Short mmCIF file of C-alpha atoms in Angstrom, two decimals:
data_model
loop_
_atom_site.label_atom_id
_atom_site.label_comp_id
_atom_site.label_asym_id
_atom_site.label_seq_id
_atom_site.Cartn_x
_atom_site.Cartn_y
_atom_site.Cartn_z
CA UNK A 1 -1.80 17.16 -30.80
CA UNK A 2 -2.18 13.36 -29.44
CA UNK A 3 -0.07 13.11 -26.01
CA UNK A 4 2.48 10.07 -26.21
CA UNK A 5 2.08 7.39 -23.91
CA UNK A 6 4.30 5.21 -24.96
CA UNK A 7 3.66 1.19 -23.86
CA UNK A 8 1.35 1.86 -21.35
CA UNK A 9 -1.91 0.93 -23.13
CA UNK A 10 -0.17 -2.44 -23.55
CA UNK A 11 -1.28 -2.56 -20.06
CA UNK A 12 -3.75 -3.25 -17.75
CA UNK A 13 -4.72 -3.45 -14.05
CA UNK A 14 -7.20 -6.15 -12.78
CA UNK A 15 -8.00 -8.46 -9.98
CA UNK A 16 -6.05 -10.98 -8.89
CA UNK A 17 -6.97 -14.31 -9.78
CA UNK A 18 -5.98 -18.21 -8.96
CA UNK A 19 -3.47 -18.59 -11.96
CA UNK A 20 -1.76 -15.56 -10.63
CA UNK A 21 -0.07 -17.62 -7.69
CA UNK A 22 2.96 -18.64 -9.41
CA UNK A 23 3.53 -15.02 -11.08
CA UNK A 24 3.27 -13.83 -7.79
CA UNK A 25 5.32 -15.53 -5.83
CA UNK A 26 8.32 -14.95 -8.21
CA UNK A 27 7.64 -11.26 -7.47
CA UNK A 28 7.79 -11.99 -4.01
CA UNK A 29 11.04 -13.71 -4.23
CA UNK A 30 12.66 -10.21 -5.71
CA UNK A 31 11.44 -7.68 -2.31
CA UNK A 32 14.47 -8.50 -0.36
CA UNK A 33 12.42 -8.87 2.60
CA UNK A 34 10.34 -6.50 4.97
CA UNK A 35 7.33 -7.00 2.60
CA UNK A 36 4.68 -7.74 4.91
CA UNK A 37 1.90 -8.06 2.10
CA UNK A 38 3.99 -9.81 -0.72
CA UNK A 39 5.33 -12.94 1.42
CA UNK A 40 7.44 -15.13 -0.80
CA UNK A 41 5.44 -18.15 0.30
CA UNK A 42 3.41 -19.87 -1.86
CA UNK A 43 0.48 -21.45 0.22
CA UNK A 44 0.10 -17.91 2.09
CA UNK A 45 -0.07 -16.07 -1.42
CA UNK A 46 -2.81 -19.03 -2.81
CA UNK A 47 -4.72 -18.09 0.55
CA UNK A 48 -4.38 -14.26 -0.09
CA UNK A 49 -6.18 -14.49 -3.74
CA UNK A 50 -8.39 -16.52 -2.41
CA UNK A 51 -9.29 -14.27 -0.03
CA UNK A 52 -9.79 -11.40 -2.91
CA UNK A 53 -11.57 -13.77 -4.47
CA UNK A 54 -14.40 -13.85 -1.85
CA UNK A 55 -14.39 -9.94 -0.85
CA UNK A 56 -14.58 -9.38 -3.99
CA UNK A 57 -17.49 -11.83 -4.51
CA UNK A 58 -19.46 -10.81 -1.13
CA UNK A 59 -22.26 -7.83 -1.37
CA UNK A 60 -21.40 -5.51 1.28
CA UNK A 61 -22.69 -2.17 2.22
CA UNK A 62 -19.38 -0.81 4.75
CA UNK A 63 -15.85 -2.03 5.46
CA UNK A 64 -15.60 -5.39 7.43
CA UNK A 65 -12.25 -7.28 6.66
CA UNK A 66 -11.82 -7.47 2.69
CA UNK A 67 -8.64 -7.99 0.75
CA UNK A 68 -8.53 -6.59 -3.17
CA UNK A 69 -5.50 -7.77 -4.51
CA UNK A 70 -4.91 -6.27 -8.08
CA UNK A 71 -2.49 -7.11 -10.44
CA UNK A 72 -0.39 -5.65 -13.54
CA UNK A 73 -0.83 -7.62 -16.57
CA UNK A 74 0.00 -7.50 -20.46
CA UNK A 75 -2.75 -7.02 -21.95
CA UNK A 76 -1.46 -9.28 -24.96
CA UNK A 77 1.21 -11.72 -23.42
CA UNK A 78 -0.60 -11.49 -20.12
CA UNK A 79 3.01 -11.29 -18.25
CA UNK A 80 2.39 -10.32 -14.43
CA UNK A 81 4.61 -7.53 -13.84
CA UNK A 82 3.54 -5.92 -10.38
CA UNK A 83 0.93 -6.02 -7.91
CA UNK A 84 -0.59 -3.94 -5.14
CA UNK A 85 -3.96 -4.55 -2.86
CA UNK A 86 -6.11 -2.87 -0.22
CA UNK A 87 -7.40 -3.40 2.66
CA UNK A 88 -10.73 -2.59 3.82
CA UNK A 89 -10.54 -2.48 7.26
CA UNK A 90 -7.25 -2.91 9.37
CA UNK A 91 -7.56 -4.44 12.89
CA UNK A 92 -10.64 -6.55 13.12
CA UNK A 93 -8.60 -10.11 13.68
CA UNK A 94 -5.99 -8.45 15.71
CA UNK A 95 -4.94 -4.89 16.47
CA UNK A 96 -3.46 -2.64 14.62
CA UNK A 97 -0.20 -1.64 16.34
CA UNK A 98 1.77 1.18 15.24
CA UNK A 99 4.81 3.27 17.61
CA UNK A 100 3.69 6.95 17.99
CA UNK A 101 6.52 9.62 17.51
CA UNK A 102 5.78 12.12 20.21
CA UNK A 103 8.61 14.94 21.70
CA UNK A 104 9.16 15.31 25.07
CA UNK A 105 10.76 18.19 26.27
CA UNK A 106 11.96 19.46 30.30
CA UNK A 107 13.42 22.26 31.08
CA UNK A 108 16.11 23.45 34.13
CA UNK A 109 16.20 26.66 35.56
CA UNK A 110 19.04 25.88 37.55
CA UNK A 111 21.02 24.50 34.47
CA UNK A 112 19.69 26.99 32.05
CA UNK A 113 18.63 24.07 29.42
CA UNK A 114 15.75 22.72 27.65
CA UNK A 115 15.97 19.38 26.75
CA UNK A 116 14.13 17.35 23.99
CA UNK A 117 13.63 13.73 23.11
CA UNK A 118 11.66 11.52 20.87
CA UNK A 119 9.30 9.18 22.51
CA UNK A 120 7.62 6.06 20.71
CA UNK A 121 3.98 5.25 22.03
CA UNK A 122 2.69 1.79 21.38
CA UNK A 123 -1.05 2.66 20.43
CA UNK A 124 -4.16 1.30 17.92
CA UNK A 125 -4.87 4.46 16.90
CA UNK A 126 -5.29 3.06 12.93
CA UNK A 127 -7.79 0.30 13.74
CA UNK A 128 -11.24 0.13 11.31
CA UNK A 129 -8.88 2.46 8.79
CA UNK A 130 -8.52 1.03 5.83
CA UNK A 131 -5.21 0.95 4.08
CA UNK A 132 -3.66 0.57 0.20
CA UNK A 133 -0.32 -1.46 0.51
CA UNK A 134 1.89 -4.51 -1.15
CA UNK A 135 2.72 -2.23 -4.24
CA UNK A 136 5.63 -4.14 -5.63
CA UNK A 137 6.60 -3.51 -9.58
CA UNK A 138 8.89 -5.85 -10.86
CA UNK A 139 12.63 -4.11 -11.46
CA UNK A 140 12.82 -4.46 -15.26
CA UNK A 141 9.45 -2.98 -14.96
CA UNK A 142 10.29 0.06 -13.31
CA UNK A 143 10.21 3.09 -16.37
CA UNK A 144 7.55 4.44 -18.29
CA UNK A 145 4.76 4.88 -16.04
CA UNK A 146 3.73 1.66 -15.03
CA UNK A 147 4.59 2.44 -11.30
CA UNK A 148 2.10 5.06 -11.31
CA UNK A 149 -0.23 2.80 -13.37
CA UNK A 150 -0.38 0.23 -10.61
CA UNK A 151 -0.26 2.67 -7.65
CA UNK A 152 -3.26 5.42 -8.81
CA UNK A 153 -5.35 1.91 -10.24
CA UNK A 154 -6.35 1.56 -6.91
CA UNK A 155 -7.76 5.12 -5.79
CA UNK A 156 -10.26 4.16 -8.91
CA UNK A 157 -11.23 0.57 -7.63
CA UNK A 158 -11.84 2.95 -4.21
CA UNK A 159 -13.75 5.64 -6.10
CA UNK A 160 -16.01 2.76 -7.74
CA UNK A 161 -16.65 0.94 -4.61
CA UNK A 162 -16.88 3.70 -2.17
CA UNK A 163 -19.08 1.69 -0.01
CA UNK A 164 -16.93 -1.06 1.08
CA UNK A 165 -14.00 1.61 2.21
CA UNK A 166 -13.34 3.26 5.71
CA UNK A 167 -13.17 7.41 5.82
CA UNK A 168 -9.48 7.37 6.72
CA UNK A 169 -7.06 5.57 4.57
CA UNK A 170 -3.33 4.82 5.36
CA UNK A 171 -0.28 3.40 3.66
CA UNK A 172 3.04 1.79 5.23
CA UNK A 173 6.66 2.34 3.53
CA UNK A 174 8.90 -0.29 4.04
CA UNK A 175 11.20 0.92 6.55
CA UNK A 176 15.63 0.67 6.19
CA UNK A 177 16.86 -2.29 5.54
CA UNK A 178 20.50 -2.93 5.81
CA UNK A 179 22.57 -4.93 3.12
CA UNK A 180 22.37 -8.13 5.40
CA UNK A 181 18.41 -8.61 5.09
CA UNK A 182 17.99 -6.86 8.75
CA UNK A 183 16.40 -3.92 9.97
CA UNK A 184 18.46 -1.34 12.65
CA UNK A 185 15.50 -0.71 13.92
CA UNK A 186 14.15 -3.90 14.65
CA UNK A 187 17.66 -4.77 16.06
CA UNK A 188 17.76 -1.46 18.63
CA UNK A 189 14.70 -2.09 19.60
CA UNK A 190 11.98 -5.15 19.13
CA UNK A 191 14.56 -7.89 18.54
CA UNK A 192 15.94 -7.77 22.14
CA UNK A 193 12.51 -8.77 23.45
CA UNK A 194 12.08 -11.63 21.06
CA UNK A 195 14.94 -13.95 20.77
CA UNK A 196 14.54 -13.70 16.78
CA UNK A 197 16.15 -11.74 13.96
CA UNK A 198 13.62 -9.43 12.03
CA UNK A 199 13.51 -12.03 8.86
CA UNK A 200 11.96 -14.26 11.08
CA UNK A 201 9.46 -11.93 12.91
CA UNK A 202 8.84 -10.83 9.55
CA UNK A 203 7.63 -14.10 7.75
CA UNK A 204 5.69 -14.89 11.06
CA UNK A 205 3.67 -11.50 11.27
CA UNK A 206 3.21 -11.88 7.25
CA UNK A 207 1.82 -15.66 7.69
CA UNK A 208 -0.11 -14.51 11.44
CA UNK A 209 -0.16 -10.95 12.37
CA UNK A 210 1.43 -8.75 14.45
CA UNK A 211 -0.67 -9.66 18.08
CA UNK A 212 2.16 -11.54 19.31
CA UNK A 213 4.18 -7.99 19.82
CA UNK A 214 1.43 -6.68 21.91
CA UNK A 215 1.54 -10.13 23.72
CA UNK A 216 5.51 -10.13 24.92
CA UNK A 217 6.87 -6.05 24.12
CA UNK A 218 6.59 -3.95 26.72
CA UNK A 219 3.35 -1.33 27.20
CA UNK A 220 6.07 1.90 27.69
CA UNK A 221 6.80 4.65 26.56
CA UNK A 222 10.37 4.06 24.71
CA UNK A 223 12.79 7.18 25.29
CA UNK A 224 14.45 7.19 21.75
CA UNK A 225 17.59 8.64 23.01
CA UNK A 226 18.38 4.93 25.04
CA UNK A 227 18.13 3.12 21.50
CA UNK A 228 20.96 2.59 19.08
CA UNK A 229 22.43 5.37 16.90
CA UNK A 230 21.86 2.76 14.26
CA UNK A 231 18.02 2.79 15.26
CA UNK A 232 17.53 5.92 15.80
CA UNK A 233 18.72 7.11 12.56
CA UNK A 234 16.15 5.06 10.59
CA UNK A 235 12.71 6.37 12.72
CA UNK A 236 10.13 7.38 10.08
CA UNK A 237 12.81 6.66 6.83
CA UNK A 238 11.32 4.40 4.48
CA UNK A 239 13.29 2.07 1.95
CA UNK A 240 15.07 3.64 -0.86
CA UNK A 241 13.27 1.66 -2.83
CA UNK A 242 10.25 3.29 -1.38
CA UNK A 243 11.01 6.67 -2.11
CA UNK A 244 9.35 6.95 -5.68
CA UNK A 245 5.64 5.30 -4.16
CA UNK A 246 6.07 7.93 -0.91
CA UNK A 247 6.29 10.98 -3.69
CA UNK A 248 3.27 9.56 -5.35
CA UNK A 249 1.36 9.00 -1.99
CA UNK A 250 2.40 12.29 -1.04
CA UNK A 251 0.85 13.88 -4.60
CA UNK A 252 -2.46 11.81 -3.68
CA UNK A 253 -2.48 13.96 -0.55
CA UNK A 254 -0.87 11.42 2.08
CA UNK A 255 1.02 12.81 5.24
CA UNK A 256 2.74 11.62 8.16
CA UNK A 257 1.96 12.52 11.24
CA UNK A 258 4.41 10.21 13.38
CA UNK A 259 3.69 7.14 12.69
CA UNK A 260 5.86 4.32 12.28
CA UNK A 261 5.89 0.62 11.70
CA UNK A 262 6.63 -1.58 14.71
CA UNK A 263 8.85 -3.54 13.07
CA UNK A 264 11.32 -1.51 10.36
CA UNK A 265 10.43 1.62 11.71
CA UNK A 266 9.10 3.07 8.00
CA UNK A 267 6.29 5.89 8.08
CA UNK A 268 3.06 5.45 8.02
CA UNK A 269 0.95 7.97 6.09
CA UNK A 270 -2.42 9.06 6.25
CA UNK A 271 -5.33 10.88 4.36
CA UNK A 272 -8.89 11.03 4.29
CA UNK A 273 -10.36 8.95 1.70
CA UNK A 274 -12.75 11.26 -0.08
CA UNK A 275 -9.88 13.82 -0.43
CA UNK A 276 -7.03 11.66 -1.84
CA UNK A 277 -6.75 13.69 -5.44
CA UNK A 278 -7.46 10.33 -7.76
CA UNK A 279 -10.64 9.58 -5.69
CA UNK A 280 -11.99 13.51 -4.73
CA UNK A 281 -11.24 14.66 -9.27
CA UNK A 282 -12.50 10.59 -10.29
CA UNK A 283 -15.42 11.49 -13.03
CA UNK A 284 -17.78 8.80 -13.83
CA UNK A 285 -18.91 8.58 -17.80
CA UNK A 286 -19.70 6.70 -20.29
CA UNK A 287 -16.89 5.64 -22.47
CA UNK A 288 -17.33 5.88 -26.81
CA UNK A 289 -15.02 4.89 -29.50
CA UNK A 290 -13.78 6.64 -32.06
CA UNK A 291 -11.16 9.65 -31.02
CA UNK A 292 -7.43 9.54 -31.58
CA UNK A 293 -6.66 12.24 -29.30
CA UNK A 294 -6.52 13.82 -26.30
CA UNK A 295 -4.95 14.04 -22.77
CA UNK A 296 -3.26 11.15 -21.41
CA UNK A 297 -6.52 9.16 -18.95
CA UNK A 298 -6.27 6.86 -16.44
CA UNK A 299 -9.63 4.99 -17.04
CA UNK A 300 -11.41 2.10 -14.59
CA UNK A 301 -13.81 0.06 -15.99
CA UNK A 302 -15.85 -3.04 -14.27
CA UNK A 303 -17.10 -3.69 -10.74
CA UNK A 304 -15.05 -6.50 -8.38
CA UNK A 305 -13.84 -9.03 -10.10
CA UNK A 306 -14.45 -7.68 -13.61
CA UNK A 307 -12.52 -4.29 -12.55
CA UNK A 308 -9.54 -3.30 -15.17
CA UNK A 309 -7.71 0.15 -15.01
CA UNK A 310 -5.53 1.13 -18.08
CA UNK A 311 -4.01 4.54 -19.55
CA UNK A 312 -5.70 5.68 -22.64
CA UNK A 313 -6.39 9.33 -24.58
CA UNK A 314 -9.43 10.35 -24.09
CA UNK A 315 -11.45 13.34 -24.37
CA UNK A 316 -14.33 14.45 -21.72
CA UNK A 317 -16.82 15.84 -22.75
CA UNK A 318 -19.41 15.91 -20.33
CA UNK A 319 -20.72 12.64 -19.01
CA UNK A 320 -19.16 10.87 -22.12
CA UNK A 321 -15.30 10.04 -22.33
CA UNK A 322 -14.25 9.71 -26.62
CA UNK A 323 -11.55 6.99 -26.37
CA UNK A 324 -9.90 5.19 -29.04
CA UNK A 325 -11.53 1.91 -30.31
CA UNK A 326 -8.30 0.00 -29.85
CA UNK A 327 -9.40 0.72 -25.96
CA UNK A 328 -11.99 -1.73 -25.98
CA UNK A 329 -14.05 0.46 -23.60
CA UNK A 330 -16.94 1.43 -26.31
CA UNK A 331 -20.13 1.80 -23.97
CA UNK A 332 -18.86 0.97 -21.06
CA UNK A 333 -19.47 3.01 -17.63
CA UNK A 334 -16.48 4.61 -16.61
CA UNK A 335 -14.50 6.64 -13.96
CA UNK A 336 -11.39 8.60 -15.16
CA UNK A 337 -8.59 10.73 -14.01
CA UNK A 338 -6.12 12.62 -15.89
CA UNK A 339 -3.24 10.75 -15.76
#
């Protein structure tokens, strides 16, 4: 019997392109801050596509410093209702910085007590990784499948351009945010360095990058035990709005092994990119019209800037995937998943 799936094969996933600005940037006004890769400025989102535009336009054999910035589109009204990109390579204009959870723990013979404490390293241990980020769906958007749409679209733009991707992949959650716009952790910890609250750090390192907190925070070690109860209850907790794309990472085969964001203190996960499940069980075909039924598919069609992803039934059967005509895949190379 034919699997349901609803409204989703009203949509699509494709690359970004110049008309998108505007759509965008009224997505970026709905984040509530702490969105690093969907800034709710204009000019920096117009330079963002445009810097899609040419990675995805360049012929490269390996990872330099690309930017694939994909969006979620009707396929009939064309309404932009999400977005996510990747990044090929983090830490080529500037470094990567992430904090390093580590435990530190001393013992007294005298006093008969061990004690432990969390310790935050400053380190570059994620540069020339490349990374998957900026997933934003729009609220109204946020049933039926369309998150998972957007997020597992890109393992498939990965899986059909292996080439231009690192071996180690990351993703950063959005750390807590508190009902004012700010971050605890910021406040505990960065923010007394800088003389500025963490909306403002955040627009800058959005618009310029994050080497200006290697240039004025200090090199430490940072005893977690002299910060803020505030701070320190938000180390490695992303946003609750986060929580739904950390389960999915974590069914791709993300984990976190204590990293966190220098600025909100979210996790940063991790997972080798030939084993994240939607790359390592993507199965390359060619797609034919004319079957009705079927398991649910995530299908990718297209190379760079002709690359679409949308959920269809579809029926492998070797190196051909049946697909219904209303697809519009009919002889097309394909890689699928089932979704």
């Amino acid at each position: 019997m034919p699997m349901d799936i609803g409204e989703l094969h009203d949509w699509h996933i494709r690359t970004a392109c110049a008309s998108d600005v505007d759509a965008l940037y009224a997505l970026a006004q709905l984040t509530g801050g702490g969105f690093t890769n969907l800034p709710p400025d204009r000019d920096e989102l117009a330079l963002r596509i445009n810097w899609s535009l040419e990675s995805l336009a360049a012929a490269l054999d390996g990872p330099q410093n690309e930017l694939y910035m994909l969006v979620l589109a009707h396929r009939r009204t064309q309404e932009i209702a999400g977005t996510a990109c990747l990044f090929s390579r983090v830490g080529v204009e500037w470094p990567f910085y992430s904090y390093k959870l580590t435990t530190l723990s001393k013992q007294s013979k005298e006093l008969g007590r061990t004690l432990s404490t969390q310790v935050l390293h400053l380190v570059n241990d994620y540069d020339g990784a490349s990374e998957v980020g900026g997933l934003f769906l729009h609220p109204a958007r946020r049933t039926g499948g369309l998150g998972r749409l957007l997020a597992r679209s890109r393992y498939l733009f990965v899986a059909r351009h292996r080439a231009r991707f690192g071996d180690r992949m990351i993703a950063e959650l959005r750390g807590v945010i508190d009902e004012t716009g700010n971050s605890p952790f910021w406040d505990g910890l960065a923010g007394r360095f800088f003389g500025m609250d963490f909306r403002e750090a955040d627009k800058f390192n959005s618009l310029h990058g994050n080497q200006f907190i290697a240039d004025l925070m200090p090199k430490h070690a940072v005893y977690a035990a002299l910060l803020p109860e505030s701070a320190r209850a938000v180390i490695g907790q992303c946003h609750p709005a986060g929580r739904a794309a950390l389960a999915m990472l974590a069914k791709e085969g993300f984990v976190h092994n204590g990293y966190i964001d220098i600025f909100d203190g979210g996790p940063t996960v991790e997972c080798a990119t030939d084993r994240i499940t939607s790359v390592a069980t993507a199965r390359r075909a060619t797609a034919r019209a004319g079957s009705a039924a079927g398991e649910a598919r995530l299908v990718a069609a297209g190379e760079a800037e002709r690359f679409t992803a949308r959920v269809t039934l579809g029926i492998a059967d070797g190196d051909t995937l049946r697909v219904p005509a209303s697809a519009d895949l009919d002889g097309q190379d394909v890689s699928h998943v089932i979704f």
